[in-house]
Coordinates of C-alpha atoms in Angstrom, one line a residue:
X331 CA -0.1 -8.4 -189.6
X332 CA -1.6 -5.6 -188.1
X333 CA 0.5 -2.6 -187.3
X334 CA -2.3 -0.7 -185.1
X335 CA -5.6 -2.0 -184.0
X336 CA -8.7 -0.4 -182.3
X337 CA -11.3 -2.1 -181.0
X338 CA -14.3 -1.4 -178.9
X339 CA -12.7 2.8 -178.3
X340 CA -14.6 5.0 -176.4
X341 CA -13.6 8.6 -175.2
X342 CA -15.2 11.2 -172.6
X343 CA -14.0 14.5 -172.6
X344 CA -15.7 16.1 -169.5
X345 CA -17.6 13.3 -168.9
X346 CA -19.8 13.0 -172.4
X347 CA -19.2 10.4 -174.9
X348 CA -18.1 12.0 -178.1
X349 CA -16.2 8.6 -179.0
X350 CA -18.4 5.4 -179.2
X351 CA -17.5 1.6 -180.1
X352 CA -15.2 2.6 -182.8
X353 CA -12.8 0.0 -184.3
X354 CA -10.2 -0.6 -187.5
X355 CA -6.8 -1.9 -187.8
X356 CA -4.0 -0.2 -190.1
X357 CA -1.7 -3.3 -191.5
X358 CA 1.9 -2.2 -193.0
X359 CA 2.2 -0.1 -195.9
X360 CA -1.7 0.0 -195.9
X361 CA -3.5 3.8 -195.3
X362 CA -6.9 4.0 -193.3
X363 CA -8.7 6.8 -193.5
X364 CA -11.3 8.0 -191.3
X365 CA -14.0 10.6 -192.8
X366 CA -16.4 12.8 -191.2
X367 CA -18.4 16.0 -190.8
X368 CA -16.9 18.5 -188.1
X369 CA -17.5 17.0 -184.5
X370 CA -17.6 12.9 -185.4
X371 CA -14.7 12.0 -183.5
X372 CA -12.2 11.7 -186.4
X373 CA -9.3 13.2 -184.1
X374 CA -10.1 12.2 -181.1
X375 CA -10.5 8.5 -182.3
X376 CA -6.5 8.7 -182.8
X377 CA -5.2 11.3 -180.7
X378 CA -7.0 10.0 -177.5
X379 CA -4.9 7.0 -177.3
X380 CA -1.7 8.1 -177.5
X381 CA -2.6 10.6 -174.6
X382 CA -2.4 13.4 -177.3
X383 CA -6.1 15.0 -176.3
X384 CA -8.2 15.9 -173.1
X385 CA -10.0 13.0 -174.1
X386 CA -10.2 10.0 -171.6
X387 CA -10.3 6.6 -173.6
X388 CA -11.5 2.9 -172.9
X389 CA -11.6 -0.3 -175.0
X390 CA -8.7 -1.4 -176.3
X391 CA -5.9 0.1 -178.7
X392 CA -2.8 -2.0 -179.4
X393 CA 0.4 -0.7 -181.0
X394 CA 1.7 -4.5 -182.3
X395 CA 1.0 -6.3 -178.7
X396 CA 1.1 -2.9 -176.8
X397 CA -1.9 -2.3 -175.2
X398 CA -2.1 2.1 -174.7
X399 CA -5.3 2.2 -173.2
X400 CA -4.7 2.6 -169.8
X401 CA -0.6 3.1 -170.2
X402 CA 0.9 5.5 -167.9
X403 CA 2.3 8.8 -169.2
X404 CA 5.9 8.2 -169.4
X405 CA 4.9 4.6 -171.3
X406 CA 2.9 6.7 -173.8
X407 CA 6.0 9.2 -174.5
X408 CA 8.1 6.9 -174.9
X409 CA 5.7 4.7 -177.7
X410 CA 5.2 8.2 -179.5
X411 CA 8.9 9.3 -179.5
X412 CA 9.6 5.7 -181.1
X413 CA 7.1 4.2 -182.9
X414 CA 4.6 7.0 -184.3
X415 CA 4.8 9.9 -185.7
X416 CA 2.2 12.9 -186.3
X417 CA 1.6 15.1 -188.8
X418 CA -1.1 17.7 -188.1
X419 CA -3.4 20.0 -190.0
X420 CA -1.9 23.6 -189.8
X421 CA 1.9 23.3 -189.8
X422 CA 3.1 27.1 -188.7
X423 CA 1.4 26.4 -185.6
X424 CA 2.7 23.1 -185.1
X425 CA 6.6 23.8 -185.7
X426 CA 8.5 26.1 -182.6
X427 CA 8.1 29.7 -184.4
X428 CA 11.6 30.2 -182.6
X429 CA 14.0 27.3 -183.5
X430 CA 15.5 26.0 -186.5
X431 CA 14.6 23.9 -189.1
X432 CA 17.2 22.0 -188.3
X433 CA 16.9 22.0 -184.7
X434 CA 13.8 20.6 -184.5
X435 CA 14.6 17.9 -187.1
X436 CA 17.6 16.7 -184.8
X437 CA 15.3 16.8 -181.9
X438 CA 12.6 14.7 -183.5
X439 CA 15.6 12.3 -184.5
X440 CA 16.6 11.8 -180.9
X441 CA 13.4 10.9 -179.8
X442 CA 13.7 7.0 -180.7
X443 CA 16.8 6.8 -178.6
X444 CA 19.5 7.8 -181.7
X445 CA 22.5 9.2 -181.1
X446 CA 22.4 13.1 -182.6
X447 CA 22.1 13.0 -186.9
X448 CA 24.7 14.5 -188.7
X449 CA 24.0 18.0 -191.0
X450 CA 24.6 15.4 -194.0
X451 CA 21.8 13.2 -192.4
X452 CA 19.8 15.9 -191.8
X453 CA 20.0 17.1 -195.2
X454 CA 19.2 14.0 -196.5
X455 CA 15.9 13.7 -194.4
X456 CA 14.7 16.9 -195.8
X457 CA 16.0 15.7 -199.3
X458 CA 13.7 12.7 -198.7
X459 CA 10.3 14.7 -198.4
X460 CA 11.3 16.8 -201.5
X461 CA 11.9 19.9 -199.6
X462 CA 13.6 22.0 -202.0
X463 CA 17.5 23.7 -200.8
X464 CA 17.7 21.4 -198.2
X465 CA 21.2 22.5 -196.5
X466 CA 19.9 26.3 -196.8
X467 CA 16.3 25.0 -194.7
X468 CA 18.1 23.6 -191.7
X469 CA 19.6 27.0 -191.0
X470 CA 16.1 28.7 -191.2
X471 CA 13.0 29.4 -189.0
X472 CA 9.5 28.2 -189.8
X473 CA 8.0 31.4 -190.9
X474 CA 10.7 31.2 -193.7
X475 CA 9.1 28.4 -195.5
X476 CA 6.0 28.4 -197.4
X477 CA 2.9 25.9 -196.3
X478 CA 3.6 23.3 -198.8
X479 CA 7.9 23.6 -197.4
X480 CA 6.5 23.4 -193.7
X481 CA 4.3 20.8 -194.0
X482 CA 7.1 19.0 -196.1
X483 CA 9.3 19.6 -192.9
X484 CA 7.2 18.8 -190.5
X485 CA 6.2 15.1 -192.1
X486 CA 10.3 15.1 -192.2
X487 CA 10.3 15.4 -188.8
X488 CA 7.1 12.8 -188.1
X489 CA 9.5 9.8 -190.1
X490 CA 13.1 11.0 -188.7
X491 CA 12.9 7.9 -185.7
X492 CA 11.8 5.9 -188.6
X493 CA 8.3 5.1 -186.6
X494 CA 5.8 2.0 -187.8
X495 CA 2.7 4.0 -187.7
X496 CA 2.4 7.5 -188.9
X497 CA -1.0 9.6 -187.9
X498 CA -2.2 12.5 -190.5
X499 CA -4.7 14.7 -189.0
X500 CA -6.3 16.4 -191.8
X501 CA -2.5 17.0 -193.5
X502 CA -3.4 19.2 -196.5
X503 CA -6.7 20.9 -196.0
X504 CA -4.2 24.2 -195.5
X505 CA -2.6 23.8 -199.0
X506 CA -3.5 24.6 -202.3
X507 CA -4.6 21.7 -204.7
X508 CA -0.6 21.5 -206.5
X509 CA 0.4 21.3 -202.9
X510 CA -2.2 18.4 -201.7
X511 CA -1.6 16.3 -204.5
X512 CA 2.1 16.3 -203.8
X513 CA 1.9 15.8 -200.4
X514 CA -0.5 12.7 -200.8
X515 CA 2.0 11.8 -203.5
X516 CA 4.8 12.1 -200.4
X517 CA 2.9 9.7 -198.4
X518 CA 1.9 7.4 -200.6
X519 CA 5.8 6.8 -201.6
X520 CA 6.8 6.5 -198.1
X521 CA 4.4 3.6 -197.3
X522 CA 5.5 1.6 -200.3
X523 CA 9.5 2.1 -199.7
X524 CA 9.3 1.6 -195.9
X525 CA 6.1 0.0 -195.5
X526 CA 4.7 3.0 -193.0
X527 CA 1.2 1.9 -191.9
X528 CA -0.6 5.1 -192.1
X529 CA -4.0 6.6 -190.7
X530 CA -4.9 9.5 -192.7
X531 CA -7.9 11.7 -191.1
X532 CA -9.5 14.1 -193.8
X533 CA -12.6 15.5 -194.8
X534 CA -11.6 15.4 -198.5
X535 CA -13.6 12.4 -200.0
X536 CA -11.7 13.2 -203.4
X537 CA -8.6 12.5 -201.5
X538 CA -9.6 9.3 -199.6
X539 CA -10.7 7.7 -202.8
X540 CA -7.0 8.7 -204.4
X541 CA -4.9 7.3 -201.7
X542 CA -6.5 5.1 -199.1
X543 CA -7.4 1.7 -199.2
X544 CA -9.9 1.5 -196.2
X545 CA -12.4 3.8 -195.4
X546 CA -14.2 4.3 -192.0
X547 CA -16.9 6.9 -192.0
X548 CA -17.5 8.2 -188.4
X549 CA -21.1 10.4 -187.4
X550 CA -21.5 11.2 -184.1
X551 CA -18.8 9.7 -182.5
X552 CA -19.9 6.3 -183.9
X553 CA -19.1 4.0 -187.3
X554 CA -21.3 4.5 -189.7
X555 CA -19.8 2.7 -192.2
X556 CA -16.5 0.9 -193.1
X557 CA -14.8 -0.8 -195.5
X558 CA -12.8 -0.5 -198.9
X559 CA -12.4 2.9 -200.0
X560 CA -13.0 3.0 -203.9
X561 CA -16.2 1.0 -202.7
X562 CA -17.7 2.8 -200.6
X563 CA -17.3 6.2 -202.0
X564 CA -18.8 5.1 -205.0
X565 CA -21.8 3.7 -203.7
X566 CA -22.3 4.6 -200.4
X567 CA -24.2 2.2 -198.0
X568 CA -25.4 4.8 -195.7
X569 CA -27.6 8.1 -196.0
X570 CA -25.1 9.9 -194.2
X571 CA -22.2 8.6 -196.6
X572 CA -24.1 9.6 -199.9
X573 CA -24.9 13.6 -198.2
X574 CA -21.3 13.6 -197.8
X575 CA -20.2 12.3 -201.3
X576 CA -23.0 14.3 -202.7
X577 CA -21.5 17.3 -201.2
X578 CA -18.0 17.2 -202.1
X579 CA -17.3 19.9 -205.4
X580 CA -16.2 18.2 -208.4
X581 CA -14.6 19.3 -211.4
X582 CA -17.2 16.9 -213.5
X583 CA -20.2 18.3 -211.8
X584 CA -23.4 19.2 -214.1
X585 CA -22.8 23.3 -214.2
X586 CA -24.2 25.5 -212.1
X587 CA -27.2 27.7 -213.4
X588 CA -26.2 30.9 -212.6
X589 CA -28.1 34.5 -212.6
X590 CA -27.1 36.9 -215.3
X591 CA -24.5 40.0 -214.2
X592 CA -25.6 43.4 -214.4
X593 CA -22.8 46.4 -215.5
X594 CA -19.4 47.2 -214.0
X595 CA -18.8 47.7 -210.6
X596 CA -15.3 47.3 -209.5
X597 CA -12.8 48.0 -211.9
X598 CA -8.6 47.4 -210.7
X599 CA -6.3 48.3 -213.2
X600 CA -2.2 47.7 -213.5
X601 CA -2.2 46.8 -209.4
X602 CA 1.2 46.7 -208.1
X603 CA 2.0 45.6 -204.7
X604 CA 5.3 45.4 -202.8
X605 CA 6.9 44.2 -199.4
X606 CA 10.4 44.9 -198.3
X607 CA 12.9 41.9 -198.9
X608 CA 12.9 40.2 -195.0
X609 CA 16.2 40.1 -192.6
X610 CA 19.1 42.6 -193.6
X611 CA 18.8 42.4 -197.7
X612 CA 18.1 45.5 -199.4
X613 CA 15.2 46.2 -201.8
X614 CA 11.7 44.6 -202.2
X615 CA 9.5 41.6 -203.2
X616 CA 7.0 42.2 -205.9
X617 CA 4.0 40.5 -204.4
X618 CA 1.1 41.6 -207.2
X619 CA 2.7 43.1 -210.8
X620 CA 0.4 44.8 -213.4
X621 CA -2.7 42.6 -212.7
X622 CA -6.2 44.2 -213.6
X623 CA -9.3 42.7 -213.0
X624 CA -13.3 43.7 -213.5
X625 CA -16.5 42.9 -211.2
X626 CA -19.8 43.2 -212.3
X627 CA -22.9 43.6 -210.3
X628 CA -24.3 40.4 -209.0
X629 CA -20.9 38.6 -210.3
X630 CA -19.1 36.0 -208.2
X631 CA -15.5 36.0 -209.4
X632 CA -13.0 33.8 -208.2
X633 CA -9.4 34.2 -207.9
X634 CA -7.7 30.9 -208.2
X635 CA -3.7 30.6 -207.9
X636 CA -1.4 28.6 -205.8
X637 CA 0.0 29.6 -202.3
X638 CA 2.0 32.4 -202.7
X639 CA 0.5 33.4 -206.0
X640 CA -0.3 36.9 -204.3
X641 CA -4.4 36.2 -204.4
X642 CA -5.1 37.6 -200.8
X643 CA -2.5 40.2 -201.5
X644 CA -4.4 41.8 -204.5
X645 CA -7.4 41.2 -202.7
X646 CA -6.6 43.2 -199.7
X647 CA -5.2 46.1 -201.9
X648 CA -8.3 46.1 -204.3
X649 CA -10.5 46.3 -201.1
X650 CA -8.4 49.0 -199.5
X651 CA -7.4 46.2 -196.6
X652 CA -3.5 46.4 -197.5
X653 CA -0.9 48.3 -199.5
X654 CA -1.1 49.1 -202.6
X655 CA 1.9 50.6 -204.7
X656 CA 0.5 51.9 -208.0
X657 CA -2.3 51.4 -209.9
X658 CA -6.0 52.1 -209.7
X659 CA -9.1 51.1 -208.6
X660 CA -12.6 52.6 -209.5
X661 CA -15.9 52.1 -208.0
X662 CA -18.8 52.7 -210.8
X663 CA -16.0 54.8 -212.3
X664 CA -15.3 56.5 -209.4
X665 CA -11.5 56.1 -208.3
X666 CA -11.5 55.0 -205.0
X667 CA -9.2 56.5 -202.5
X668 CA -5.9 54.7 -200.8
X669 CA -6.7 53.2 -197.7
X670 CA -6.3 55.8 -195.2
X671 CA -8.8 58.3 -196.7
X672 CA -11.6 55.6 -197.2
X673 CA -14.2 57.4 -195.8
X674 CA -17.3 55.2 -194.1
X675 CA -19.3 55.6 -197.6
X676 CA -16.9 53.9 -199.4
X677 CA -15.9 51.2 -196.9
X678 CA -19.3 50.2 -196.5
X679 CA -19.4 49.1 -200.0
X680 CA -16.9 46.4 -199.8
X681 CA -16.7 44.1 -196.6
X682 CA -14.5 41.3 -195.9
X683 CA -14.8 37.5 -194.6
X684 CA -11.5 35.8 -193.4
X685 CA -10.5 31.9 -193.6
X686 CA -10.2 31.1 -190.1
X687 CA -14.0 32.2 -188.5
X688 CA -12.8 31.6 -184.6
X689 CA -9.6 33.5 -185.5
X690 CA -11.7 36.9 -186.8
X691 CA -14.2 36.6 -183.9
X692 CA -13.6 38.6 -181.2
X693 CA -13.6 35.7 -178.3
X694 CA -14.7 38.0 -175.4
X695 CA -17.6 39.9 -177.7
X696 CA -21.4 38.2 -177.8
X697 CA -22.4 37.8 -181.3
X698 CA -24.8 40.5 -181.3
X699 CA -21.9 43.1 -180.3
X700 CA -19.2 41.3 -183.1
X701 CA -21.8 41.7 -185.9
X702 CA -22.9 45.3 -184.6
X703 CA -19.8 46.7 -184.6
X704 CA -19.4 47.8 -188.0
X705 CA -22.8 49.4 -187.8
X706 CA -21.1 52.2 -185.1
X707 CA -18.3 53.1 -187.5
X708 CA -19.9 52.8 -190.8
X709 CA -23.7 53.7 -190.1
X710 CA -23.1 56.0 -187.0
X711 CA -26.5 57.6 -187.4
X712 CA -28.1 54.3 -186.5
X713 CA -29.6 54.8 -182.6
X714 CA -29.2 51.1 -180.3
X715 CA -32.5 50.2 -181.4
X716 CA -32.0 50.1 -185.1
X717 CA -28.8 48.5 -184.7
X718 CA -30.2 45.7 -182.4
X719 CA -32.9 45.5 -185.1
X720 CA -30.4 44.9 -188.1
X721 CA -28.4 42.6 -185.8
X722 CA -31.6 40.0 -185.2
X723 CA -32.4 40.6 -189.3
X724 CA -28.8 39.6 -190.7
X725 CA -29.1 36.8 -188.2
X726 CA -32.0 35.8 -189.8
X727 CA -30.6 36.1 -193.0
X728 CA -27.7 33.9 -192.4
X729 CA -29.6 31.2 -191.2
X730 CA -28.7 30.9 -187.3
X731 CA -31.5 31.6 -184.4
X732 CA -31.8 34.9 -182.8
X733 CA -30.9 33.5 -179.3
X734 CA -27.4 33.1 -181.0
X735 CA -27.0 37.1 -180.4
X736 CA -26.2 36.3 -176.9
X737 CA -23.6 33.6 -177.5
X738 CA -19.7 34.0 -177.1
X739 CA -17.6 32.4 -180.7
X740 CA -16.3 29.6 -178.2
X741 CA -20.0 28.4 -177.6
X742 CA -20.2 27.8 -181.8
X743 CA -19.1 25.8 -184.5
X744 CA -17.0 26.1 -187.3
X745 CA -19.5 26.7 -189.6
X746 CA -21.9 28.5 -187.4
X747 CA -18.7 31.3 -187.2
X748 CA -18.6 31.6 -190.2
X749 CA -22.4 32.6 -190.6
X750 CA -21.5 34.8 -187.8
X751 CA -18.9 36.8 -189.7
X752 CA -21.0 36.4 -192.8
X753 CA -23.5 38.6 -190.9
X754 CA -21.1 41.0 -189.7
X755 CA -20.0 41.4 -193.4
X756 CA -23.5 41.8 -194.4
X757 CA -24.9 44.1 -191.7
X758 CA -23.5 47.1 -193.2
X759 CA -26.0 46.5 -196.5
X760 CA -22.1 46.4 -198.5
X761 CA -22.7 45.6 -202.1
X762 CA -19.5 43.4 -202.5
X763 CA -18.0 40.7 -200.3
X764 CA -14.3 39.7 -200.4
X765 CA -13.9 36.1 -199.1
X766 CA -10.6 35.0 -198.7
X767 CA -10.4 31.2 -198.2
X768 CA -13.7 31.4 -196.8
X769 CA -15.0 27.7 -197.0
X770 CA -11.7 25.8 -196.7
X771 CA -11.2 25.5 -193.3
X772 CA -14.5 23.7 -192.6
X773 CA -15.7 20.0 -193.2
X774 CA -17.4 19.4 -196.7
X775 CA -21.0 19.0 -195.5
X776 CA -20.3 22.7 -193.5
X777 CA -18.8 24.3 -196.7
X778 CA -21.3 23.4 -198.9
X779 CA -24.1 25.1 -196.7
X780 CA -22.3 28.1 -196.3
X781 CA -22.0 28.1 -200.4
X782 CA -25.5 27.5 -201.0
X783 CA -25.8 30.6 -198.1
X784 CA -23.4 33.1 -200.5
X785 CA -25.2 31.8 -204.0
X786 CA -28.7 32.9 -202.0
X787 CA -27.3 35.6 -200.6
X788 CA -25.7 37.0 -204.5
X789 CA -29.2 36.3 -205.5
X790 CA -31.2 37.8 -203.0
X791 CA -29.3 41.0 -202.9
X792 CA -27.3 41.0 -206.3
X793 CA -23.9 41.3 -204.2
X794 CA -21.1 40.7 -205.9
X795 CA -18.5 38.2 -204.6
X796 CA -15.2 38.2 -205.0
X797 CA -14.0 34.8 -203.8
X798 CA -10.8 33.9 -203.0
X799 CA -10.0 30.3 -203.6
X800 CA -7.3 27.5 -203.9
X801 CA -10.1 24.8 -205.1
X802 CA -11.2 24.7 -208.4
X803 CA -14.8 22.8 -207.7
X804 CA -15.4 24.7 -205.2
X805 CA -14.7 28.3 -207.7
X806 CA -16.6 25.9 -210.6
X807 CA -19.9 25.0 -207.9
X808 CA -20.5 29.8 -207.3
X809 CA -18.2 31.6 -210.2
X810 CA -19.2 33.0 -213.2
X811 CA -15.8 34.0 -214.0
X812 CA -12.4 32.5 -212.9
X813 CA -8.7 34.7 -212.5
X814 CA -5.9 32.5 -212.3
X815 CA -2.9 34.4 -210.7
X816 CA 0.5 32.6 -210.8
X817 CA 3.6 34.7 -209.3
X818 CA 1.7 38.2 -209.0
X819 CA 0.5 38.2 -212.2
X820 CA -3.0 37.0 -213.4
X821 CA -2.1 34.9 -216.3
X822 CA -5.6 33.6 -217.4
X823 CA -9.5 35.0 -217.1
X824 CA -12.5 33.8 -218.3
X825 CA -15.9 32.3 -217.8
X826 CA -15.7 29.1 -214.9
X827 CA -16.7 26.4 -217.6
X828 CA -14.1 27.6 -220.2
X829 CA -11.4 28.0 -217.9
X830 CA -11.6 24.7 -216.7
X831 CA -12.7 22.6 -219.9
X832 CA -9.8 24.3 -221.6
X833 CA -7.3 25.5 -219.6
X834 CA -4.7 27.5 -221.9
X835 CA -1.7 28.7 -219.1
X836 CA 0.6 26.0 -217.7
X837 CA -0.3 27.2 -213.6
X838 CA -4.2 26.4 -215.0
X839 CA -3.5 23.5 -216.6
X840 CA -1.5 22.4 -213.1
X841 CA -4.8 23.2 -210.7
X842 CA -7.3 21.2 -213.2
X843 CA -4.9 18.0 -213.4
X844 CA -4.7 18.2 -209.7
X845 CA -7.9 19.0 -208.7
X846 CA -9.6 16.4 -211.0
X847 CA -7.6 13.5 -210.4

């Protein structure tokens, strides 16, 4: 019997369809996932009913024999206090920065109408999802925990009232591939020992194929194509289906044909980095020890390593973006100064692009201004003319139409952003880009453009690219060279193919298996 059906859905938001005809049913113990590029109404398809989104829905969506589609507000919070629960995407932002593990656990609890869990119970939720310490997490505060322990929480949290359907919007695209494979693991566990009907949304074919047993593939707000999942992943039945499975990285790819490097360029040897212990304990946390690394003209190096492996943190210090304790780092064998004497020269060279695009975008700048303003700090010779002239040719460059200069970041996509800070990266003519996580927060169609738009760009202008990355296939598809860092330290180096036909370090050995299964 059917746990949760759809049938006929439609949703306006502002009075444009962006939801059309869309039906499935999720049966008990059973996970349907729905797939998609950025914009195809994965989200809204299940938020919208549950009164979750802006979005105003029609047709029909039944909960067992309750109809929601036109429920009134009080109906609908009762249903999701009782019978579903949600998991989203980015868990810090989803937990209350300002309450308790254990707080919120007891509140989610309550929501079905229990009378107030016991710490033992509690403790024995959080045992449940494999959060490590349990009894020491319900005393903390969400920035406390790592992703993987949050999201671990939070899905804690989505089962405590023991609910009958369970919604995952895009769960693990945050976490690194250990993490996602363990938290798919988590799910698929819960569905078989409580028979939790499950719909999973996720842009990670790779994933879909693993764990669910339907797939339906939306485009445009409609179905393009549905069915079994192994099925129709192998051998799509739509156009749109195979550009998405031909898109997706994978480990078992033909290799890429890279260009040749030229000589040294960067050169970061014995890098320490440190941060003071948080709360009222004395001393400090070694974030990077001893690691050393070397980036050669034109060479796209990644720097793989689980969360908390200290990849962003060596790549901020390297860069001259954060702290760095001891150690040095040359420039074409010129040692480059700590951060606050980099003068404009030396800044130029190496530019950064961020994860999140909307998040480094100024919202209330035009796009022309955003990717001008490093011109007027690190060029200031440059008269308005010349800068407006460099803005329209990185513009070019990157693939986005020069009426874009005039836009605001709320007016573009996810993957138009990114092009956006691309540019602004770019505009200064730097001859390195550090990209931390700089694909992962966009849909698979998206992130493969904007790789194709770095390899062109290495090419084009024999930048070097130091890319920070939690994905193997995706490191495997533009690296020549791979660093694997594992508790500050890089524990294993070597050329892409290598590194991942033969992994020789346990933390290595751990991404491979769990990016290639």
């Amino acid at each position: 019997m059917s746990v949760y059906t759809v049938d006929g859905l439609h949703v306006r938001i502002d009075g444009e369809l962006v939801v059309e005809d869309v039906g499935f049913a999720v049966g008990a113990g059973e996970c349907v996932a729905l797939a998609g590029a950025s914009g195809s109404g994965k989200s809204q398809s299940c938020l919208a009913p549950f009164g979750l989104s802006p979005g105003i829905p029609a047709g029909s969506a039944r909960l067992g024999k309750t109809e929601l589609i036109g429920a009134d507000p009080a109906t609908l919070r009762q249903i999701r206090g009782k019978d579903v629960g949600f998991v989203f995407q980015h868990p810090l932002t989803a937990l209350t920065p300002h309450l308790t593990i254990g707080a919120q656990l007891s509140e989610a609890w309550r929501q079905g109408g229990a009378p107030p869990p016991s710490r033992s119970d509690m403790i024995a939720a959080l045992d449940r999802v494999g959060l490590d310490e349990p009894e020491n997490r319900l005393d903390q505060f969400p920035h406390r925990l790592s992703g993987g322990q949050r999201q671990r929480a939070l899905i804690g949290m989505a089962i405590a009232h023991r609910p009958k359907l369970l919604i995952a919007d895009e769960p693990v695209s945050a976490l690194d591939a250990s993490l996602r494979a363990e938290i798919m693991a988590l799910l698929d566990t819960l569905r078989r020992e409580d028979g939790l009907a499950l719909l999973l949304v996720s842009h990670d074919l790779a994933a879909i194929g693993r764990h669910a047993d339907r797939l339906v593939m939306l485009r445009g707000g409609r179905v393009e194509e549905s069915g079994p999942a192994a099925r129709h992943l192998a051998a799509p039945t739509s156009a749109y289906g195979r550009e998405l499975v031909a898109a997706t990285p994978r480990l078992t790819d033909p290799p890429p044909d890279l260009a040749e490097t030229g000589a040294p360029l960067l050169l970061a040897e014995n890098v320490h980095v440190s941060f003071p212990r948080p709360g009222w304990r004395r001393g400090r946390i070694e974030a990077v020890s001893g690691a050393s690394l070397t980036v050669h003209e034109g060479e796209a190096l990644a720097l793989v390593g689980g969360s908390g492996s200290g990849k962003s943190t060596l790549a901020r210090a390297i860069a001259r973006l954060g702290p760095l304790d001891r150690g040095q780092v040359c420039w074409r064998e010129e040692t480059l100064p700590e951060r606050k004497r980099m003068l404009p020269r030396y800044r130029r060279l190496i530019q950064p692009v961020f994860q999140d695009p909307a998040a480094s975008l100024d919202p209330q700048w035009q796009v022309s201004d955003i990717i001008a303003e490093p011109l007027r700090h690190l060029r200031p010779g440059l008269g308005k003319g010349d800068r407006a002239e460099l803005v329209g040719a990185t513009l070019q460059e990157v693939d986005l139409p020069a009426e874009f200069a005039d836009r605001l970041p709320r007016a573009l996509s996810g993957g138009q952003s990114q092009r956006v800070a691309i540019a602004r990266a770019l505009v200064s003519e730097p001859e390195m880009l550090v990209l931390d996580e700089a694909t992962s927060a966009l849909d698979v169609l998206v992130a493969g453009r904007v790789l194709d738009l770095l390899e062109r760009l290495r090419q084009k202008r024999n930048l070097a690219l130091l890319f920070i990355t939690h994905d193997l296939a995706v490191a495997r598809r533009l690296c020549h060279r791979i660093a694997v860092m594992e508790a500050g330290e890089i524990v294993e180096e070597g050329p892409a193919q290598r590194i991942i036909a033969t992994p020789a370090h346990r933390a290595t050995q751990k991404l491979v298996t769990a990016s290639g299964v």
